[in-house]
Coordinates of C-alpha atoms in Angstrom, one line a residue:
M1 CA 13.7 20.1 -7.5
N2 CA 13.9 17.8 -10.6
T3 CA 10.3 17.3 -11.8
R4 CA 11.6 14.0 -12.7
S5 CA 12.2 12.8 -9.1
I6 CA 9.5 10.5 -7.7
S7 CA 9.9 9.5 -4.0
R8 CA 11.1 5.8 -3.8
A9 CA 9.7 5.5 0.0
H10 CA 6.4 4.3 -1.1
R11 CA 5.1 1.5 -3.2
F12 CA 1.8 0.1 -4.3
R13 CA 0.2 -2.5 -6.6
R14 CA -2.6 -2.6 -9.3
A15 CA -4.9 -5.7 -9.3
A16 CA -7.0 -6.5 -12.0
A17 CA -11.0 -6.8 -11.5
V18 CA -11.4 -10.6 -10.9
I19 CA -8.2 -10.6 -8.7
A20 CA -9.0 -11.6 -5.1
G21 CA -7.3 -8.6 -3.8
L22 CA -6.5 -4.8 -3.2
A23 CA -4.8 -2.7 -5.8
A24 CA -3.8 -0.2 -3.0
A25 CA -1.0 2.3 -2.3
S26 CA 1.3 2.7 0.4
V27 CA 1.4 6.2 0.6
A28 CA 0.9 8.9 -2.3
L29 CA 4.1 9.1 -4.6
S30 CA 5.4 12.6 -4.5
G31 CA 7.1 15.1 -6.8
C32 CA 10.1 15.3 -4.6
L33 CA 11.8 13.7 -1.7
Y34 CA 10.7 14.8 1.6
A35 CA 13.4 16.0 3.5
M36 CA 15.5 13.4 5.5
I37 CA 16.9 13.1 8.8
P38 CA 21.0 14.2 8.2
E39 CA 23.1 11.2 7.6
D40 CA 25.6 12.6 10.4
A41 CA 22.6 13.1 13.2
A42 CA 24.2 12.1 16.5
P43 CA 22.8 8.9 17.6
R44 CA 20.8 9.4 21.1
P45 CA 21.0 7.2 24.0
S46 CA 18.9 3.9 23.2
K47 CA 16.2 3.4 25.8
T48 CA 14.7 -0.2 26.6
N49 CA 11.1 -0.2 28.3
A50 CA 10.1 -2.9 30.3
P51 CA 7.5 -5.1 28.1
D52 CA 3.9 -5.2 29.0
T53 CA 2.9 -8.6 29.8
E54 CA -0.4 -8.0 31.9
G55 CA -3.1 -10.7 31.1
V56 CA -1.0 -12.4 28.7
A57 CA -1.6 -16.4 28.4
A58 CA 1.3 -18.4 29.5
D59 CA 2.2 -20.0 25.8
L60 CA 2.6 -16.3 24.5
L61 CA 4.4 -15.1 27.5
P62 CA 8.0 -16.1 26.1
F63 CA 7.1 -13.7 23.0
Y64 CA 5.6 -10.7 25.0
S65 CA 8.5 -10.7 27.6
Q66 CA 11.3 -10.5 25.3
K67 CA 13.6 -7.6 26.2
L68 CA 14.4 -5.6 23.1
E69 CA 18.3 -5.2 21.9
W70 CA 18.3 -1.7 20.3
T71 CA 21.1 -0.8 17.9
D72 CA 22.1 2.5 16.2
C73 CA 21.3 2.1 12.4
G74 CA 22.4 5.6 11.5
S75 CA 20.7 9.0 10.9
G76 CA 19.4 9.1 14.2
F77 CA 17.5 5.8 14.1
D78 CA 17.7 2.5 16.0
C79 CA 16.7 -0.9 15.1
T80 CA 15.7 -4.0 16.5
E81 CA 14.3 -7.4 15.8
V82 CA 11.0 -8.6 17.4
T83 CA 10.5 -12.4 17.7
T84 CA 6.7 -13.5 17.0
P85 CA 4.9 -16.9 16.7
L86 CA 4.9 -18.3 12.9
D87 CA 1.4 -19.6 13.9
W88 CA -0.6 -17.3 16.4
E89 CA -3.1 -20.4 16.9
N90 CA 0.0 -22.8 17.7
P91 CA 3.0 -20.6 19.2
G92 CA 4.8 -23.6 20.0
D93 CA 5.5 -24.2 16.4
G94 CA 8.3 -22.0 15.5
D95 CA 8.9 -18.3 15.2
I96 CA 9.7 -15.7 12.7
T97 CA 11.2 -12.1 13.1
L98 CA 10.0 -8.7 12.4
S99 CA 12.3 -6.0 11.7
V100 CA 11.5 -2.8 13.5
V101 CA 13.1 1.0 13.5
R102 CA 12.5 4.0 15.9
H103 CA 13.1 7.4 15.8
Q104 CA 13.1 8.7 19.3
A105 CA 11.0 11.8 20.1
E106 CA 12.9 15.1 19.9
G107 CA 11.2 16.0 22.9
T108 CA 9.2 14.1 25.6
A109 CA 7.8 11.3 24.5
I110 CA 3.9 10.3 25.0
G111 CA 4.7 7.2 23.9
S112 CA 5.4 5.0 20.8
L113 CA 3.5 5.8 17.5
L114 CA 3.4 3.0 14.7
T115 CA 3.0 3.5 11.2
N116 CA 2.0 1.3 8.0
P117 CA 2.4 2.7 4.7
G118 CA 0.1 0.1 3.4
G119 CA 0.5 -2.4 0.2
P120 CA 0.0 -4.9 1.6
G121 CA 3.9 -5.4 1.1
A122 CA 5.2 -2.0 1.8
S123 CA 8.2 -1.6 4.1
G124 CA 7.3 0.5 7.2
V125 CA 11.1 0.4 7.9
S126 CA 12.0 2.1 4.9
L127 CA 9.0 4.5 5.1
V128 CA 10.3 6.0 8.5
K129 CA 14.3 5.5 7.7
D130 CA 14.0 7.0 4.4
S131 CA 11.4 9.7 4.9
L132 CA 10.5 10.4 8.4
D133 CA 8.6 13.7 7.6
F134 CA 6.7 12.7 5.0
A135 CA 5.1 9.4 7.3
V136 CA 4.3 12.0 10.1
G137 CA 4.7 15.8 10.5
A138 CA 7.0 17.6 13.0
D139 CA 5.1 17.7 15.7
L140 CA 4.6 14.3 16.4
I141 CA 8.5 13.6 15.7
E142 CA 8.6 15.7 18.3
N143 CA 6.3 14.3 21.1
Y144 CA 6.5 10.5 19.9
D145 CA 8.8 7.7 19.3
V146 CA 8.1 6.9 15.7
I147 CA 7.9 3.2 15.0
G148 CA 8.2 1.7 11.3
F149 CA 7.9 -2.0 11.0
D150 CA 8.1 -4.6 8.4
P151 CA 4.9 -6.8 8.9
R152 CA 5.6 -10.6 8.5
G153 CA 6.4 -11.8 4.7
V154 CA 7.8 -7.8 4.1
G155 CA 11.3 -6.8 3.3
E156 CA 13.5 -7.0 6.3
S157 CA 11.3 -9.1 8.5
T158 CA 11.0 -13.2 7.7
P159 CA 10.0 -12.4 4.0
V160 CA 7.9 -14.0 1.3
T161 CA 10.6 -15.0 -1.1
C162 CA 9.7 -15.9 -5.0
Y163 CA 11.8 -14.8 -8.0
D164 CA 15.1 -13.6 -8.7
A165 CA 15.7 -10.5 -10.6
T166 CA 15.7 -12.3 -14.2
D167 CA 12.4 -14.2 -13.3
M168 CA 10.7 -11.4 -11.9
D169 CA 11.5 -9.2 -15.0
A170 CA 9.9 -12.0 -17.0
Y171 CA 6.9 -12.1 -14.8
L172 CA 6.0 -8.6 -14.7
Y173 CA 6.8 -7.3 -18.4
T174 CA 6.5 -10.5 -20.6
I175 CA 3.8 -9.5 -23.2
P176 CA 1.5 -12.6 -23.8
S177 CA 1.8 -14.0 -27.2
A178 CA -2.0 -14.9 -27.4
K179 CA -4.7 -12.1 -28.3
R180 CA -5.9 -10.1 -25.4
G181 CA -9.1 -11.5 -23.9
S182 CA -8.8 -14.6 -25.6
A183 CA -8.8 -18.0 -23.8
E184 CA -5.4 -18.8 -25.0
W185 CA -4.5 -15.2 -23.6
E186 CA -6.1 -16.1 -20.3
S187 CA -4.3 -19.7 -20.2
E188 CA -1.2 -18.0 -20.9
L189 CA -1.4 -15.8 -17.8
L190 CA -2.8 -18.2 -15.4
D191 CA 0.2 -20.4 -16.3
S192 CA 2.4 -17.7 -15.5
H193 CA 0.8 -16.7 -12.0
K194 CA 0.8 -20.7 -11.1
A195 CA 4.7 -20.7 -11.6
F196 CA 5.2 -17.5 -9.7
A197 CA 3.0 -19.3 -6.9
E198 CA 4.8 -22.2 -7.1
A199 CA 8.1 -20.4 -7.0
C200 CA 6.8 -18.6 -3.5
D201 CA 5.8 -21.7 -2.0
A202 CA 9.1 -23.2 -2.7
N203 CA 11.2 -20.5 -1.6
S204 CA 9.3 -19.0 1.5
D205 CA 10.2 -21.6 3.8
G206 CA 6.7 -22.7 5.0
I207 CA 5.4 -19.1 5.9
L208 CA 2.8 -18.8 3.1
P209 CA -0.2 -20.1 5.0
H210 CA 0.5 -17.5 7.8
I211 CA 0.9 -14.4 6.1
T212 CA -2.6 -12.8 6.8
T213 CA -3.6 -9.5 8.2
I214 CA -4.9 -11.1 11.3
N215 CA -1.4 -12.4 12.2
A216 CA 0.0 -9.2 11.3
A217 CA -2.3 -7.5 13.7
R218 CA -1.4 -9.8 16.3
D219 CA 2.3 -9.3 15.7
M220 CA 1.4 -5.6 16.0
D221 CA 0.2 -6.1 19.5
L222 CA 3.3 -8.0 20.7
I223 CA 5.3 -5.0 19.2
R224 CA 3.3 -2.6 21.3
A225 CA 3.8 -4.7 24.4
V226 CA 7.4 -5.1 24.0
L227 CA 8.0 -1.5 23.4
G228 CA 6.3 -0.9 27.0
D229 CA 3.1 0.6 25.8
K230 CA 0.1 -0.1 27.5
E231 CA -2.1 0.8 24.2
L232 CA -1.5 1.0 20.9
N233 CA -1.1 4.5 19.5
Y234 CA -1.3 4.0 15.3
L235 CA -1.1 5.6 12.0
G236 CA -1.8 3.6 9.1
Y237 CA -2.2 4.4 5.5
S238 CA -4.1 2.9 2.6
Y239 CA -4.1 -1.2 3.3
G240 CA -2.6 0.0 6.6
T241 CA -6.2 1.0 7.5
F242 CA -7.6 -2.6 7.1
L243 CA -4.4 -3.5 9.5
G244 CA -5.5 -0.9 11.9
A245 CA -9.2 -1.9 11.8
T246 CA -8.3 -5.8 12.3
Y247 CA -6.3 -4.6 15.4
A248 CA -9.1 -2.6 17.0
K249 CA -11.5 -5.6 16.4
L250 CA -9.2 -7.9 18.0
Y251 CA -7.7 -5.7 20.8
P252 CA -10.2 -3.0 21.5
E253 CA -8.9 -2.7 25.2
K254 CA -5.5 -1.9 24.0
A255 CA -6.7 0.1 21.2
G256 CA -5.1 4.0 22.0
R257 CA -5.2 6.7 19.4
L258 CA -5.8 5.1 15.9
V259 CA -5.8 7.1 12.8
L260 CA -6.5 5.5 9.5
D261 CA -6.0 7.5 6.3
G262 CA -6.8 6.5 2.7
A263 CA -9.8 3.8 3.9
I264 CA -10.0 0.0 2.6
D265 CA -13.7 -0.8 3.2
P266 CA -13.4 -4.5 5.3
A267 CA -16.9 -5.4 3.9
V268 CA -16.1 -5.1 0.0
P269 CA -15.3 -8.3 -1.8
G270 CA -12.5 -8.6 -4.0
L271 CA -14.6 -8.4 -7.2
E272 CA -16.2 -4.9 -6.1
V273 CA -12.7 -3.8 -4.8
G274 CA -11.2 -4.3 -8.4
A275 CA -14.6 -2.1 -9.7
T276 CA -14.5 0.6 -7.4
Q277 CA -10.9 1.2 -7.9
A278 CA -10.9 1.1 -11.8
L279 CA -13.6 3.8 -11.5
G280 CA -11.5 5.8 -9.4
F281 CA -8.5 5.7 -11.3
E282 CA -10.7 6.5 -14.3
S283 CA -12.2 9.6 -12.6
A284 CA -8.4 10.7 -11.5
L285 CA -7.3 10.4 -14.9
R286 CA -10.1 12.3 -16.1
A287 CA -9.2 15.1 -13.5
F288 CA -5.6 14.6 -14.9
M289 CA -6.6 15.2 -18.4
K290 CA -8.3 18.6 -17.8
S291 CA -5.3 19.6 -15.9
C292 CA -3.2 18.8 -18.9
L293 CA -5.5 20.4 -21.3
D294 CA -5.6 23.6 -19.4
S295 CA -1.6 23.6 -19.3
G296 CA -0.8 24.7 -22.7
S297 CA 1.7 21.8 -23.0
C298 CA -0.7 18.9 -23.1
P299 CA 0.2 16.1 -25.9
F300 CA -3.6 16.0 -26.3
N301 CA -6.3 18.5 -27.6
G302 CA -9.8 18.9 -27.7
T303 CA -12.3 18.3 -24.7
V304 CA -11.4 15.9 -22.1
D305 CA -13.9 13.4 -23.7
E306 CA -11.7 13.7 -27.0
A307 CA -8.3 13.7 -24.9
M308 CA -9.3 10.6 -23.3
A309 CA -10.4 8.8 -26.6
D310 CA -7.1 9.8 -28.0
L311 CA -5.1 8.2 -24.8
G312 CA -7.0 5.2 -25.5
A313 CA -6.1 5.2 -28.8
L314 CA -2.8 5.3 -27.8
L315 CA -3.0 2.1 -25.3
A316 CA -4.8 0.7 -28.2
S317 CA -1.5 1.2 -30.8
V318 CA 1.0 0.1 -28.0
D319 CA -1.0 -2.9 -27.5
R320 CA -1.1 -3.8 -31.2
S321 CA 2.4 -2.8 -31.7
P322 CA 4.4 -2.8 -28.5
I323 CA 7.5 -0.2 -28.5
E324 CA 11.3 -1.6 -27.7
N325 CA 13.1 0.1 -24.9
G326 CA 16.7 0.4 -24.9
D327 CA 17.4 -2.3 -22.7
G328 CA 15.3 -5.0 -25.1
R329 CA 11.8 -4.6 -23.1
L330 CA 8.8 -4.2 -24.7
L331 CA 6.2 -1.4 -23.8
G332 CA 2.9 -2.6 -24.2
A333 CA -0.4 -1.4 -22.8
D334 CA -0.2 -3.2 -19.6
S335 CA 3.1 -1.6 -18.6
L336 CA 1.8 1.8 -20.0
M337 CA -1.2 1.7 -17.9
T338 CA 1.0 0.9 -15.0
A339 CA 2.8 4.0 -15.6
I340 CA -0.3 6.1 -15.9
I341 CA -1.5 4.7 -12.4
A342 CA 1.6 5.2 -10.7
A343 CA 1.5 8.9 -11.4
L344 CA -2.1 9.5 -10.6
Y345 CA -1.3 8.8 -6.9
S346 CA -0.4 12.3 -6.6
E347 CA -1.4 15.7 -8.3
D348 CA 2.4 16.5 -7.9
N349 CA 3.3 14.0 -10.6
W350 CA 0.7 15.2 -13.4
S351 CA 3.2 17.4 -15.2
F352 CA 5.5 14.6 -15.4
L353 CA 2.9 12.3 -16.6
W354 CA 1.9 14.4 -19.4
E355 CA 5.6 14.8 -20.6
T356 CA 5.6 11.1 -20.7
L357 CA 3.0 10.4 -22.4
G358 CA 3.9 12.9 -25.1
E359 CA 7.1 10.8 -25.1
V360 CA 5.3 7.7 -25.8
L361 CA 3.5 9.6 -28.8
Q362 CA 7.0 10.1 -30.2
G363 CA 8.1 6.4 -29.9
D364 CA 10.0 7.5 -26.5
T365 CA 9.5 4.7 -23.7
L366 CA 12.2 5.9 -21.1
N367 CA 10.0 7.8 -18.7
A368 CA 7.2 5.3 -19.2
F369 CA 9.3 2.6 -17.8
Y370 CA 10.6 4.8 -15.2
L371 CA 7.0 4.7 -14.0
A372 CA 6.4 1.4 -14.1
D373 CA 9.6 0.3 -12.8
F374 CA 9.2 2.6 -9.6
Y375 CA 5.8 0.7 -9.4
N376 CA 7.3 -2.8 -9.4
S377 CA 10.4 -1.4 -7.1
R378 CA 13.1 -2.1 -10.0
E379 CA 16.2 -0.3 -9.9
D380 CA 17.7 0.9 -13.5
D381 CA 20.5 -1.9 -13.1
G382 CA 17.4 -4.4 -13.2
T383 CA 17.8 -5.3 -9.2
Y384 CA 14.9 -5.0 -7.3
T385 CA 14.7 -3.1 -4.2
D386 CA 12.3 -5.2 -2.1
N387 CA 9.9 -8.1 -2.1
S388 CA 6.5 -5.9 -2.0
T389 CA 5.4 -8.1 -5.2
E390 CA 5.5 -11.2 -3.7
A391 CA 4.1 -10.0 -0.2
F392 CA 1.4 -8.3 -1.7
R393 CA -0.1 -11.6 -3.5
A394 CA 0.6 -13.4 -0.4
Y395 CA -1.3 -11.3 1.8
N396 CA -4.2 -11.2 -0.9
C397 CA -4.6 -14.6 -1.7
M398 CA -5.0 -15.6 1.9
D399 CA -7.1 -12.5 2.8
Y400 CA -9.5 -12.7 0.2
P401 CA -12.1 -15.6 -0.2
V402 CA -11.8 -16.7 -3.9
E403 CA -14.9 -15.6 -5.9
D404 CA -16.2 -18.3 -8.5
D405 CA -19.6 -16.5 -9.7
P406 CA -19.5 -15.8 -13.3
A407 CA -22.8 -14.0 -13.1
A408 CA -21.1 -11.6 -10.6
E409 CA -17.9 -11.7 -12.8
A410 CA -19.9 -10.6 -15.8
A411 CA -21.7 -7.6 -14.0
I412 CA -18.2 -6.4 -12.4
E413 CA -17.0 -6.0 -15.8
K414 CA -19.9 -4.3 -17.4
K415 CA -19.7 -2.0 -14.5
I416 CA -15.9 -1.3 -15.2
A417 CA -16.6 -1.2 -19.1
E418 CA -19.1 1.5 -18.5
G419 CA -17.5 3.6 -15.8
A420 CA -13.7 3.3 -16.8
P421 CA -13.8 3.0 -20.7
T422 CA -10.2 4.2 -20.9
I423 CA -8.8 1.7 -18.1
A424 CA -11.3 -1.3 -18.5
P425 CA -9.5 -3.4 -21.4
Y426 CA -6.2 -3.5 -19.5
W427 CA -8.0 -4.3 -16.0
N428 CA -9.6 -7.4 -16.3
G429 CA -7.4 -10.9 -16.1
P430 CA -7.6 -14.0 -14.8
D431 CA -7.6 -14.6 -11.0
S432 CA -4.0 -15.0 -10.0
C433 CA -5.2 -16.4 -6.4
S434 CA -7.3 -19.0 -8.1
V435 CA -3.6 -20.8 -8.2
W436 CA -2.1 -19.9 -4.8
P437 CA -1.0 -22.9 -3.2
Y438 CA -2.9 -22.4 0.0
P439 CA -7.0 -21.6 0.5
P440 CA -7.9 -18.1 1.7
T441 CA -8.5 -18.0 5.6
G442 CA -9.9 -14.4 5.4
T443 CA -13.4 -13.2 5.5
R444 CA -15.0 -9.9 4.4
G445 CA -17.3 -8.1 6.7
E446 CA -18.0 -5.0 8.9
I447 CA -15.5 -4.2 11.5
S448 CA -17.2 -2.1 14.4
A449 CA -14.2 -2.5 16.8
D450 CA -16.9 -2.3 19.9
G451 CA -15.0 -0.7 23.1
A452 CA -12.2 0.7 21.1
G453 CA -13.1 4.5 21.3
P454 CA -13.1 7.0 18.7
I455 CA -11.1 6.1 15.6
L456 CA -10.4 8.9 13.1
V457 CA -11.1 7.8 9.4
V458 CA -9.7 10.3 6.8
G459 CA -10.8 10.1 3.1
T460 CA -9.9 12.0 0.3
T461 CA -12.8 13.0 -2.3
N462 CA -11.1 11.9 -5.6
D463 CA -8.7 9.2 -4.1
P464 CA -8.0 6.9 -7.0
A465 CA -6.8 4.0 -4.8
T466 CA -8.9 3.9 -1.8
P467 CA -12.1 5.9 -3.0
Y468 CA -13.8 8.1 -0.8
E469 CA -17.1 5.6 -0.3
W470 CA -14.6 3.4 1.6
S471 CA -13.7 6.0 4.1
E472 CA -17.4 6.8 4.6
S473 CA -18.2 3.1 4.8
L474 CA -15.4 2.3 7.5
A475 CA -16.2 5.2 9.6
D476 CA -19.9 4.3 9.8
Q477 CA -18.9 1.1 10.5
L478 CA -16.8 1.5 13.4
E479 CA -18.7 2.0 16.7
E480 CA -16.8 5.2 17.2
G481 CA -15.8 6.1 13.8
V482 CA -15.1 9.7 12.9
L483 CA -14.9 11.1 9.7
I484 CA -12.7 13.5 8.2
T485 CA -12.9 14.5 4.7
R486 CA -10.0 16.1 2.5
V487 CA -11.6 17.6 -0.6
G488 CA -8.9 17.0 -3.1
E489 CA -6.8 14.7 -5.4
G490 CA -4.6 12.1 -4.9
H491 CA -4.1 9.3 -2.2
T492 CA -4.6 9.8 1.6
G493 CA -4.9 13.1 3.1
Y494 CA -2.8 13.6 6.2
N495 CA 0.7 15.5 5.9
K496 CA -0.3 16.4 2.0
G497 CA -0.3 20.3 2.8
N498 CA -3.9 20.4 4.2
S499 CA -3.7 22.2 7.3
C500 CA -7.4 21.6 8.5
V501 CA -6.3 17.6 8.3
D502 CA -3.1 17.8 9.6
D503 CA -4.3 20.1 12.7
A504 CA -7.0 17.8 13.2
V505 CA -4.9 14.5 13.2
E506 CA -2.3 16.1 15.4
A507 CA -4.6 17.4 18.1
F508 CA -5.7 14.0 18.3
F509 CA -2.5 12.3 18.7
L510 CA -1.0 15.0 20.8
D511 CA -4.1 16.4 23.2
D512 CA -6.5 13.4 22.6
V513 CA -9.3 16.3 20.8
V514 CA -11.5 14.5 19.0
P515 CA -12.9 16.2 16.1
E516 CA -16.3 16.5 15.0
D517 CA -17.7 13.9 12.8
G518 CA -17.7 15.0 9.5
L519 CA -15.1 17.6 9.4
R520 CA -14.6 18.8 5.6
C521 CA -11.2 20.1 4.7
E522 CA -11.4 22.1 1.8

């Protein structure tokens, strides 16, 4: 398999420390595409179950009683749309649609298994259709109807829409003219964020105030019900853990078997999120650098500290003098840092990263832009494959309260500078959510999900995007949280080659066997 191949099934976004949002991945990048369902797979007879309308309020009954119409959408999948309220508090004020894909169980179905790849803003439809056996293991494919869905605002559901490809290029890749860190630099960036936010408001047909995780969790209960399931079985990655925990908080009586992999701590405020992730990526970068130095083909020399200093010098160099790419774009420090972070999501990508950095040292930007473009869902022809950038911003700006505490910001910046010295210069920036057209409605706080039953939380010890401490914290918060620890590198733990983790997760889904809390998988 070509080492330059990176799975396009999964997306993530980075947030600066002062942004009220998450820099979360969907699922880890991988060195190669996992095997997909053959394109000529024969469609199976589609089934439609009676919806579960027990206890549904009268004003929501038209939504919960809808009968799904499935159509063959190729390669052994069938697809449908679910109509959901635009505003769950006022369900008569209009509706939107949710795109849903299903792979029916190869054997006898236990029920439906909903999945979410994270983001926020990653497409669950694409995850399931493009790489089913990366999303879930073979035994779950055999025994569950695996369901992918695009949350409200995302992908093929009623989408958040902001920029065309040309404007998105300008927004993501333009290098500010002012000196980094100056008041003029901050003003330039804030103007760019404001123009983006205004375009989102103008082009999204009034949905922005309703793009929240609470509404997405309510949508998920509607999907459960119209599929005909009495309880929700769910596998959520990264941001998908916050979505799953929110569901368990809202609907504990409907929570079936929930697994939350690569957890977000719902109690951590936005400023602290950015700081923790900066330290997480610095830790992953140091692990990468040690592996690079041990490989014998690393473009850096000396100790890990010396190599990290040299990488810092490379970043500073392209910050001062960006390198022109063949298409006219300039590789500055921000795009190079984007490329580095993209590759750190999976240890499988490390050799490609050190090759890429070696090329940048020689003035070659091709693979650095390949990684940055992957991160931004940009194709070689300049088109964008999804709206993950727009949806990411919409969710985070509504979910996270804007923090206006200069003392706290100064403390966070100091923490990042001391704990992540390589990343720190390129992590901070003006709060893009401060110019969002609607005030946030979300709050931060612990989730206990009383009455939901056992919920499995999977954490990886050197996960850069959702640091292990968040999984520990969420497992502690949940009334019946059960922590599974994967000792290793990369983002998320299930279906990544660790049989201890996989066996525990699948025994829970298949046989309702709850593993011992604190299970540690070396």
